[in-house]
Amino acid sequence: LISIKELSPLKEYDEELNKCMMCGNCRSVCPVFQVKNEETMVARGRLRLIKALLYKEIDLSPLLIEKIYSCLSCGVCLRSCPGAVDACKIIIKTREIISKKEKIPKDIENIRDKILNFGNPFGELRKDRVFKSNINERKGVKSLFYLGCSHAYISSKVAKIIKILLEFLNYPFILLGEKEECCGEPLRRIGDIDSFKEQIRKNEDILSDLDIKEIFTSCPGCYKNLKENFSSKYKIYHISQIFYNLRNTLKFKSFPYKIIYFDGCELARYIKLFKPPREILRLIPEIILLEFDNSYEDALCCGGPLLSYNLDLAFQIAKKRVSEALEKKAEYLITSCPTCCINLRGASNKVSKSIRILEITQFLKEVILC
Ligand code: SF4
Ligand code: SF4
């Protein structure tokens, strides 16, 4: 049985839990609820379960743990909540308690162990990263391209494209290669805060050996983490901001097609970075830029955070987003996040082959006149 002491970190949310007036607004936006239609898989239901746990009405059962880990941490429920209840924050705090009790579901624990043992959540070997370090050849370069694990392994094609584009634009950068570590963001979501802090410490040790002024990354999860939790002495950019800053040097061919921009949760809702990717796309002659009904801060998650441990649910959610893009008659769906791209593309293969799904940098490679 879980003790009062073990539950004490939740005590500070007692008042916030009581602010939930059970209005059910969160049911209309929660991407998980939209496909599962289960009360225990929406902010309201999860909060009720957490309250019952805190008040010792229920124990930390495997079913409860499953519901707590089915949340995407997407944060869109807060946007529609009249009580301003930050369900996401409370759910992550509950995961911390679950993690301390060593009751993280096995598949999720595996991800944690791979980060700690291999430096990435996929368990890939460092020697198989897409790029080697170029620090020794780039003495004096003050900008670091921090790839993130998805671009280092799973979406390495996109990493190569970014490198080609930046070299074409004469934008110098260094790469850490085998030294690069997972930024730790997945550990925060899992609820293993000690390991999360340790991962940040490892990264800061690596960075402290470098004479750099800026870090840019193509992963929104890394970007958010670097901005919020790393030393403030570095300027942190997302890759879309780098291209936005270089926009006057870019020349595009005409592209008379309908494209829809998908806002990932980290970049849009958490960091509020909407302008650079859209402004770059608007520079392309004849392009028709469409928007989802729920976009910018209200964008609905693609399900990507579930990709590594609940593929079926991740795809069900992504299929809804792809269907929404198809309803708008979009021919291209463009995103700034590798995880969104993998998930949406995987789901679209099951929905329709009539829409192409690309990361913004892949798309730019197709339309920039080189
Ligand atoms: S954070 Fe997202 S997935 Fe979790 S309860 Fe809120 S809307 Fe649903
Ligand atoms: S929208 Fe907020 S107040 Fe309403 S049920 Fe959901 S969590 Fe509770």
PDB file of C-alpha atoms and ligand atoms in Angstrom, residues 26 29-33 41-44 46 70-78 87-88 91 95 269-270 301, ligand 1:
ATOM      1  CA  CYS A  26     -11.474  18.944 -21.254  1.00  0.00           C
ATOM      2  CA  VAL A  29     -10.120  18.694 -26.591  1.00  0.00           C
ATOM      3  CA  CYS A  30      -8.203  15.803 -24.998  1.00  0.00           C
ATOM      4  CA  PRO A  31      -6.705  13.872 -27.959  1.00  0.00           C
ATOM      5  CA  VAL A  32      -6.696  10.621 -25.978  1.00  0.00           C
ATOM      6  CA  PHE A  33     -10.334  10.983 -24.944  1.00  0.00           C
ATOM      7  CA  MET A  41      -8.502   8.848 -20.068  1.00  0.00           C
ATOM      8  CA  VAL A  42      -9.190  12.573 -19.865  1.00  0.00           C
ATOM      9  CA  ALA A  43      -8.034  15.304 -17.486  1.00  0.00           C
ATOM     10  CA  ARG A  44     -11.246  15.209 -15.424  1.00  0.00           C
ATOM     11  CA  ARG A  46      -7.405  11.282 -14.276  1.00  0.00           C
ATOM     12  CA  SER A  70      -1.798   7.323 -21.111  1.00  0.00           C
ATOM     13  CA  CYS A  71      -1.696  11.132 -20.830  1.00  0.00           C
ATOM     14  CA  LEU A  72       0.312  12.833 -23.590  1.00  0.00           C
ATOM     15  CA  SER A  73       1.422  15.748 -21.374  1.00  0.00           C
ATOM     16  CA  CYS A  74       0.157  17.837 -24.262  1.00  0.00           C
ATOM     17  CA  GLY A  75      -1.362  20.504 -22.006  1.00  0.00           C
ATOM     18  CA  VAL A  76      -4.280  21.406 -24.265  1.00  0.00           C
ATOM     19  CA  CYS A  77      -6.807  20.642 -21.495  1.00  0.00           C
ATOM     20  CA  LEU A  78      -5.514  23.639 -19.550  1.00  0.00           C
ATOM     21  CA  ALA A  87      -3.748  18.527 -15.130  1.00  0.00           C
ATOM     22  CA  CYS A  88      -0.517  17.859 -16.968  1.00  0.00           C
ATOM     23  CA  ILE A  91      -0.162  13.979 -13.685  1.00  0.00           C
ATOM     24  CA  ARG A  95       4.361   9.856 -12.207  1.00  0.00           C
ATOM     25  CA  ARG A 269       1.751  25.594 -26.843  1.00  0.00           C
ATOM     26  CA  TYR A 270       4.691  25.542 -24.459  1.00  0.00           C
ATOM     27  CA  CYS A 301      -1.407  16.672 -30.151  1.00  0.00           C
TER      28      CYS A 301
HETATM   29  S1  SF4 B   1      -2.438  16.780 -21.073  1.00  0.00           S
HETATM   30 FE1  SF4 B   1      -3.371  16.205 -23.075  1.00  0.00          FE
HETATM   31  S2  SF4 B   1      -3.606  13.969 -22.995  1.00  0.00           S
HETATM   32 FE2  SF4 B   1      -3.245  14.681 -20.886  1.00  0.00          FE
HETATM   33  S3  SF4 B   1      -5.302  14.985 -20.020  1.00  0.00           S
HETATM   34 FE3  SF4 B   1      -4.693  16.978 -20.847  1.00  0.00          FE
HETATM   35  S4  SF4 B   1      -5.478  16.992 -22.954  1.00  0.00           S
HETATM   36 FE4  SF4 B   1      -5.555  14.856 -22.265  1.00  0.00          FE
END
